[in-house]
CSV table of C-alpha atoms in Angstrom, one decimal:
chain,number,residue,atom,x,y,z
A,3,MET,CA,-28.6,-4.9,4.0
A,4,LYS,CA,-25.8,-7.0,5.6
A,5,LYS,CA,-27.1,-9.1,8.4
A,6,ILE,CA,-24.5,-12.0,8.4
A,7,PHE,CA,-20.9,-11.3,9.1
A,8,ILE,CA,-18.1,-13.7,8.2
A,9,GLY,CA,-14.7,-13.1,9.8
A,10,ILE,CA,-11.8,-14.8,8.0
A,11,ASP,CA,-8.4,-15.3,9.5
A,12,PHE,CA,-5.8,-16.1,6.8
A,13,SER,CA,-2.7,-18.2,7.2
A,14,LYS,CA,-0.4,-19.7,4.6
A,15,LYS,CA,-2.2,-23.0,4.1
A,16,THR,CA,-5.6,-22.6,5.7
A,17,LEU,CA,-8.2,-20.1,6.7
A,18,ASP,CA,-10.5,-20.0,9.7
A,19,ALA,CA,-14.0,-18.5,9.3
A,20,THR,CA,-16.6,-17.6,11.9
A,21,VAL,CA,-20.2,-16.6,11.1
A,22,MET,CA,-21.9,-14.1,13.3
A,23,ARG,CA,-25.6,-13.0,12.8
A,24,GLU,CA,-26.8,-9.4,13.4
A,25,ASN,CA,-29.0,-10.1,16.4
A,26,TYR,CA,-26.7,-12.7,18.0
A,27,LEU,CA,-23.4,-11.0,18.2
A,28,HIS,CA,-23.1,-11.9,21.9
A,29,GLU,CA,-22.9,-15.6,21.0
A,30,LYS,CA,-19.8,-17.6,19.9
A,31,GLY,CA,-20.9,-17.9,16.3
A,32,GLU,CA,-20.3,-20.8,14.0
A,33,HIS,CA,-16.7,-21.7,13.1
A,34,MET,CA,-15.1,-23.8,10.4
A,35,SER,CA,-11.6,-24.2,8.8
A,36,PHE,CA,-10.9,-24.4,5.1
A,37,SER,CA,-7.9,-24.7,2.8
A,38,ASN,CA,-6.5,-21.4,1.6
A,39,ASN,CA,-7.1,-21.9,-2.1
A,40,LYS,CA,-9.9,-21.6,-4.7
A,41,THR,CA,-11.4,-24.9,-3.6
A,42,GLY,CA,-11.5,-23.8,0.0
A,43,ALA,CA,-13.1,-20.5,-1.0
A,44,MET,CA,-15.9,-22.4,-2.9
A,45,LYS,CA,-16.5,-24.6,0.1
A,46,LEU,CA,-16.6,-21.5,2.3
A,47,ILE,CA,-19.4,-20.0,0.2
A,48,LYS,CA,-21.4,-23.2,0.2
A,49,TRP,CA,-21.1,-23.4,4.0
A,50,VAL,CA,-22.1,-19.7,4.5
A,51,LYS,CA,-25.2,-20.2,2.2
A,52,GLY,CA,-26.6,-22.4,5.0
A,53,PHE,CA,-27.0,-19.3,7.2
A,54,GLY,CA,-28.7,-17.0,4.6
A,55,SER,CA,-28.5,-15.5,1.2
A,56,ILE,CA,-25.1,-14.2,-0.1
A,57,GLU,CA,-26.7,-10.7,-0.5
A,58,GLU,CA,-27.0,-10.5,3.3
A,59,CYS,CA,-23.4,-11.6,3.9
A,60,LEU,CA,-20.4,-9.4,4.6
A,61,PHE,CA,-17.1,-11.3,4.4
A,62,CYS,CA,-14.2,-9.6,6.2
A,63,GLY,CA,-10.5,-10.4,6.6
A,64,GLU,CA,-7.1,-8.8,7.2
A,65,ASP,CA,-5.1,-7.8,4.2
A,66,THR,CA,-2.2,-10.2,4.4
A,67,GLY,CA,-1.0,-9.7,0.8
A,68,ILE,CA,-0.6,-12.9,-1.2
A,69,TYR,CA,-2.2,-15.1,1.5
A,70,SER,CA,-5.5,-13.3,1.2
A,71,LYS,CA,-5.4,-12.8,-2.5
A,72,ILE,CA,-6.8,-16.0,-4.0
A,73,VAL,CA,-9.7,-16.4,-1.6
A,74,SER,CA,-10.7,-12.8,-1.8
A,75,GLU,CA,-10.7,-12.8,-5.6
A,76,THR,CA,-12.7,-16.0,-5.7
A,77,LEU,CA,-15.3,-14.6,-3.3
A,78,VAL,CA,-15.7,-11.4,-5.4
A,79,GLU,CA,-16.0,-13.4,-8.6
A,80,GLN,CA,-18.8,-15.4,-7.0
A,81,GLY,CA,-20.7,-12.2,-6.2
A,82,CYS,CA,-19.8,-12.0,-2.5
A,83,PHE,CA,-19.0,-8.7,-0.7
A,84,MET,CA,-15.4,-9.2,0.5
A,85,TRP,CA,-13.8,-6.5,2.7
A,86,LEU,CA,-10.1,-6.6,3.2
A,87,ASP,CA,-9.0,-4.1,5.9
A,88,SER,CA,-5.8,-3.2,7.6
A,89,ALA,CA,-4.6,-5.7,10.2
A,90,LEU,CA,-3.5,-2.9,12.5
A,91,ARG,CA,-6.9,-1.1,12.3
A,92,ILE,CA,-8.8,-4.4,13.2
A,93,LYS,CA,-6.4,-5.1,16.0
A,94,ARG,CA,-6.7,-1.7,17.6
A,95,SER,CA,-10.5,-1.8,17.4
A,96,LEU,CA,-10.5,-4.9,19.7
A,97,GLY,CA,-9.2,-3.2,22.8
A,98,ILE,CA,-7.3,-5.3,25.4
A,99,SER,CA,-7.4,-9.0,24.6
A,100,ARG,CA,-5.4,-11.8,26.4
A,101,GLU,CA,-6.2,-14.8,24.3
A,102,LYS,CA,-5.1,-15.3,20.7
A,103,ASN,CA,-5.8,-18.2,18.3
A,104,ASP,CA,-7.1,-18.5,14.8
A,105,LYS,CA,-10.6,-19.3,15.9
A,106,LYS,CA,-10.8,-16.3,18.2
A,107,ASP,CA,-9.2,-14.1,15.6
A,108,SER,CA,-11.8,-15.0,13.0
A,109,ARG,CA,-14.6,-14.2,15.5
A,110,ASP,CA,-13.0,-10.9,16.3
A,111,ILE,CA,-12.9,-10.0,12.6
A,112,ALA,CA,-16.5,-10.9,12.2
A,113,LEU,CA,-17.4,-8.6,15.1
A,114,TYR,CA,-15.3,-5.9,13.6
A,115,ALA,CA,-17.3,-6.2,10.3
A,116,ALA,CA,-20.6,-6.0,12.2
A,117,ARG,CA,-19.6,-2.9,14.1
A,118,PHE,CA,-18.1,-1.0,11.1
A,119,LYS,CA,-20.2,-2.4,8.3
A,120,ASP,CA,-21.0,1.2,7.2
A,121,GLN,CA,-17.3,1.7,6.4
A,122,ALA,CA,-16.9,-1.5,4.4
A,123,GLU,CA,-15.3,-1.3,0.9
A,124,CYS,CA,-15.6,-4.2,-1.5
A,125,TYR,CA,-12.3,-5.8,-2.5
A,126,ILE,CA,-11.3,-4.8,-6.1
A,127,ILE,CA,-9.6,-7.3,-8.3
A,128,LEU,CA,-6.7,-5.7,-10.1
A,129,ASP,CA,-6.5,-6.2,-13.9
A,130,GLN,CA,-3.6,-8.3,-15.1
A,131,ALA,CA,-1.5,-5.3,-16.3
A,132,THR,CA,-1.8,-3.4,-12.9
A,133,GLU,CA,-1.2,-6.6,-11.0
A,134,ALA,CA,1.9,-7.4,-13.0
A,135,LEU,CA,3.1,-3.8,-12.7
A,136,LYS,CA,2.7,-3.9,-8.9
A,137,LYS,CA,4.7,-7.2,-8.7
A,138,LEU,CA,7.5,-5.8,-10.8
A,139,PHE,CA,7.5,-2.6,-8.6
A,140,THR,CA,7.8,-4.7,-5.5
A,141,MET,CA,10.6,-6.8,-7.0
A,142,ARG,CA,12.5,-3.7,-8.0
A,143,LYS,CA,12.1,-2.3,-4.5
A,144,LYS,CA,13.7,-5.4,-2.9
A,145,LEU,CA,16.5,-5.4,-5.4
A,146,VAL,CA,17.3,-1.7,-4.7
A,147,GLU,CA,17.3,-2.5,-1.0
A,148,ALA,CA,19.8,-5.4,-1.6
A,149,TYR,CA,21.9,-3.2,-3.9
A,150,ASN,CA,22.2,-0.4,-1.3
A,151,ARG,CA,23.1,-2.9,1.4
A,152,LEU,CA,25.8,-4.5,-0.7
A,153,LEU,CA,27.1,-1.2,-1.9
A,154,VAL,CA,27.4,0.2,1.6
A,155,ASN,CA,29.1,-3.0,2.9
A,156,TYR,CA,31.5,-3.0,-0.1
A,157,ASN,CA,32.5,0.7,0.4
A,158,GLU,CA,33.1,0.3,4.1
A,159,SER,CA,35.0,-3.0,3.7
A,160,LYS,CA,37.3,-1.4,1.0
A,161,LYS,CA,37.9,1.5,3.4
A,162,TYR,CA,39.0,-0.5,6.4
A,163,PHE,CA,40.4,-3.7,5.0
A,164,ASP,CA,43.6,-3.3,3.0
A,165,ASN,CA,44.3,-7.0,2.7
A,166,GLU,CA,45.5,-8.7,-0.5
A,167,LEU,CA,43.9,-12.0,0.5
A,168,LEU,CA,40.5,-10.3,0.2
A,169,SER,CA,40.9,-9.2,-3.5
A,170,GLU,CA,39.0,-12.2,-4.8
A,171,ALA,CA,36.2,-11.6,-2.3
A,172,PHE,CA,36.0,-7.9,-3.3
A,173,ALA,CA,35.9,-8.9,-7.0
A,174,ILE,CA,32.9,-11.2,-6.3
A,175,HIS,CA,31.3,-8.3,-4.3
A,176,GLU,CA,31.7,-5.9,-7.3
A,177,GLU,CA,30.3,-8.5,-9.7
A,178,LEU,CA,27.2,-9.0,-7.5
A,179,ILE,CA,26.6,-5.2,-7.3
A,180,ALA,CA,26.9,-4.9,-11.1
A,181,GLN,CA,24.5,-7.8,-11.7
A,182,ILE,CA,21.9,-6.4,-9.3
A,183,LYS,CA,22.2,-3.0,-11.0
A,184,GLU,CA,21.6,-4.7,-14.4
A,185,LYS,CA,18.6,-6.6,-13.1
A,186,ILE,CA,17.1,-3.4,-11.7
A,187,LYS,CA,17.4,-1.8,-15.2
A,188,ALA,CA,15.8,-4.9,-16.7
A,189,LEU,CA,12.8,-4.7,-14.4
A,190,GLU,CA,12.3,-1.0,-15.2
A,191,LYS,CA,12.3,-1.9,-18.9
A,192,GLU,CA,9.6,-4.5,-18.2
A,193,MET,CA,7.6,-2.0,-16.2
A,194,LYS,CA,7.7,0.5,-19.1
A,195,LYS,CA,6.7,-2.3,-21.5
A,196,ILE,CA,3.6,-3.2,-19.5
A,197,ILE,CA,2.6,0.5,-19.1
A,198,LYS,CA,2.9,1.1,-22.9
A,199,SER,CA,0.9,-2.1,-23.7
A,200,ASN,CA,-2.2,-0.8,-21.7
A,201,SER,CA,-3.8,2.4,-23.1
A,202,GLU,CA,-5.4,3.4,-19.8
A,203,LEU,CA,-2.2,2.9,-17.7
A,204,ASN,CA,-0.1,4.6,-20.5
A,205,ASN,CA,-2.4,7.6,-20.5
A,206,THR,CA,-2.2,8.0,-16.7
A,207,TYR,CA,1.6,7.5,-16.8
A,208,ASN,CA,2.0,10.2,-19.5
A,209,ILE,CA,0.0,12.6,-17.4
A,210,LEU,CA,1.9,12.0,-14.2
A,211,SER,CA,5.3,12.0,-15.8
A,212,SER,CA,4.6,15.4,-17.5
A,213,MET,CA,5.1,17.0,-14.1
A,214,PRO,CA,8.8,17.8,-13.4
A,215,GLY,CA,10.2,15.5,-10.7
A,216,ILE,CA,7.8,12.6,-11.5
A,217,GLY,CA,9.6,9.7,-13.2
A,218,LEU,CA,8.9,6.0,-13.8
A,219,ILE,CA,9.1,4.9,-10.2
A,220,ASN,CA,6.8,7.5,-8.6
A,221,ALA,CA,4.4,7.4,-11.5
A,222,THR,CA,4.2,3.6,-11.2
A,223,ALA,CA,3.8,3.8,-7.4
A,224,PHE,CA,0.7,6.1,-7.8
A,225,ILE,CA,-0.8,3.8,-10.4
A,226,VAL,CA,-0.4,0.5,-8.5
A,227,TYR,CA,-1.2,1.7,-5.0
A,228,THR,CA,-4.2,3.7,-6.0
A,229,ASN,CA,-5.4,1.2,-8.7
A,230,ASN,CA,-5.0,3.9,-11.2
A,231,PHE,CA,-6.6,6.4,-8.8
A,232,LYS,CA,-9.9,4.4,-8.6
A,233,LYS,CA,-9.2,3.1,-5.1
A,234,PHE,CA,-9.4,6.5,-3.4
A,235,ASP,CA,-12.0,7.9,-5.8
A,236,TYR,CA,-9.6,10.8,-6.8
A,237,ASP,CA,-9.6,12.1,-3.3
A,238,ALA,CA,-6.2,13.9,-2.9
A,239,ARG,CA,-6.6,14.1,0.9
A,240,ARG,CA,-7.0,10.4,1.3
A,241,ILE,CA,-4.1,9.7,-1.0
A,242,ALA,CA,-1.9,12.1,0.9
A,243,SER,CA,-2.9,10.4,4.1
A,244,PHE,CA,-2.1,7.0,2.7
A,245,TRP,CA,1.3,8.4,1.5
A,246,GLY,CA,1.9,9.7,5.0
A,247,VAL,CA,2.2,13.4,4.2
A,248,ALA,CA,-1.2,14.7,5.4
A,249,PRO,CA,-0.8,16.5,8.7
A,250,PHE,CA,-3.2,15.7,11.6
A,251,GLY,CA,-3.8,17.9,14.6
A,252,HIS,CA,-3.0,17.0,18.2
A,253,THR,CA,-5.0,19.0,20.8
A,254,SER,CA,-7.0,18.2,23.9
A,255,GLY,CA,-8.8,20.8,26.1
A,256,SER,CA,-6.7,23.8,27.1
A,257,SER,CA,-3.5,22.0,28.1
A,258,ILE,CA,-2.5,20.1,25.0
A,259,LYS,CA,-2.0,22.2,22.0
A,260,GLY,CA,0.4,20.3,19.8
A,261,THR,CA,1.3,21.3,16.3
A,262,PRO,CA,-0.1,19.2,13.4
A,263,HIS,CA,2.1,16.2,12.5
A,264,VAL,CA,2.0,13.5,9.9
A,265,SER,CA,1.3,10.0,11.0
A,266,HIS,CA,4.0,7.3,11.1
A,267,TYR,CA,1.4,4.8,9.9
A,268,ALA,CA,2.4,4.9,6.3
A,269,ASP,CA,4.7,3.2,3.8
A,270,SER,CA,8.2,4.7,4.4
A,271,TYR,CA,9.4,3.7,0.9
A,272,LEU,CA,6.5,5.5,-0.9
A,273,LYS,CA,7.2,8.5,1.2
A,274,SER,CA,11.0,8.4,0.5
A,275,ILE,CA,10.7,8.2,-3.3
A,276,LEU,CA,8.1,11.1,-3.2
A,277,SER,CA,10.7,13.1,-1.2
A,278,GLU,CA,13.2,12.6,-4.0
A,279,ALA,CA,10.6,13.7,-6.6
A,280,THR,CA,9.7,16.8,-4.5
A,281,LEU,CA,13.4,17.8,-4.2
A,282,CYS,CA,13.7,17.6,-7.9
A,283,ALA,CA,10.5,19.5,-8.5
A,284,THR,CA,11.7,22.2,-6.2
A,285,ARG,CA,14.4,22.9,-8.7
A,286,PHE,CA,12.6,22.3,-12.0
A,287,CYS,CA,8.9,22.8,-11.4
A,288,PRO,CA,7.9,26.6,-11.3
A,289,ILE,CA,4.7,26.0,-9.2
A,290,ILE,CA,6.5,23.9,-6.6
A,291,ASN,CA,9.5,26.2,-6.6
A,292,ALA,CA,7.3,29.3,-6.0
A,293,TYR,CA,5.3,27.4,-3.3
A,294,VAL,CA,8.5,26.4,-1.4
A,295,ALA,CA,9.8,30.0,-1.7
A,296,ARG,CA,6.7,31.3,0.0
A,297,LEU,CA,6.9,28.8,2.8
A,298,LYS,CA,10.6,29.6,3.4
A,299,GLN,CA,9.8,33.3,3.4
A,300,ALA,CA,7.3,32.6,6.1
A,301,ARG,CA,10.1,31.0,8.1
A,302,LYS,CA,8.6,27.5,8.1
A,303,HIS,CA,10.9,24.6,9.2
A,304,LYS,CA,12.7,22.9,6.4
A,305,TYR,CA,10.9,19.6,7.1
A,306,VAL,CA,7.5,21.3,7.1
A,307,VAL,CA,8.4,22.9,3.8
A,308,LEU,CA,9.3,19.5,2.3
A,309,ASN,CA,6.2,17.8,3.6
A,310,ASN,CA,3.9,20.6,2.5
A,311,ALA,CA,5.5,20.5,-1.0
A,312,LYS,CA,4.9,16.7,-1.2
A,313,ASN,CA,1.3,17.3,-0.2
A,314,LYS,CA,1.0,20.0,-2.8
A,315,MET,CA,2.4,17.7,-5.5
A,316,ILE,CA,-0.1,15.0,-4.7
A,317,HIS,CA,-3.0,17.4,-5.0
A,318,ILE,CA,-1.7,18.7,-8.3
A,319,LEU,CA,-1.1,15.1,-9.6
A,320,VAL,CA,-4.6,14.0,-8.6
A,321,ALA,CA,-6.2,17.0,-10.3
A,322,MET,CA,-4.2,16.3,-13.5
A,323,VAL,CA,-5.4,12.7,-13.7
A,324,ARG,CA,-9.0,13.5,-12.7
A,325,ASN,CA,-9.2,16.2,-15.4
A,326,ASN,CA,-7.1,14.2,-17.9
A,327,GLU,CA,-4.7,17.0,-18.4
A,328,LYS,CA,-0.9,17.1,-18.5
A,329,PHE,CA,1.1,19.5,-16.4
A,330,ARG,CA,1.0,23.2,-17.3
A,331,LYS,CA,3.8,25.4,-16.1
A,332,ALA,CA,1.5,28.4,-15.6
A,333,ALA,CA,0.2,28.6,-12.0
């Protein structure tokens, strides 16, 4: 049973930690700062052991990406229970707060861990293949964003500037666009290589990509953001919620009776690439095509149709991976 709660506030070079004990949550707690690296993590563990056994400790911090990675991995490797949670969720649980500094933030996180310890999930260290795949996926996303910005700017400039003195500048612009496009293809090639080199990832990829509409990018997104579907325990509803396509009700008493809507607290990029896959599946996947036809016949709004189709695709994909079966056209 967890009785000691350690809140960790990560920054680029350091981390602030505050220890709170179960029966003394009204007190200030014990605070200490450490370097944000493996050495700092080991010193943190040694310091915390002075308050009790590691088995009684629950470490908690905000998921800050690369800044929380090394320490979290070190803690888990040393047998600690490390819980990384959404920074927004932690912030919203605190209510109104006027003061903000690293020491206070670490204490607030410790109190959050104490209050919601029953919801704690231990940090999972990604295997090398999945971690590399996720990094390549992120790099490709940034290159695509840069490519689209340059392409739009180039097209608009060519449209409105008929100036011979800009010919060299336009040539450089074209060269940059071509180079980025080439690098995107190179990253995709590396992604495929990593997937094929790992039997587990390759099996999941083959299952996902067997569904019409799901290609390399969407299949990779599902693999890396669900840790090959282990993170959400094959729960399609939770994955749909994470992707931002699960509708939630909005009612209160007899006066507020809003229609269910999806939450805007989701990754817009994941949602956008799934939209592209769904539009493709609407044309080439018999099950999705028939489902969309029924919704249109029921006179559902076009955006409701698209969102429900995305939700349907996620449920089918999760079932396929869970049952280790490729897509079958028969409904």
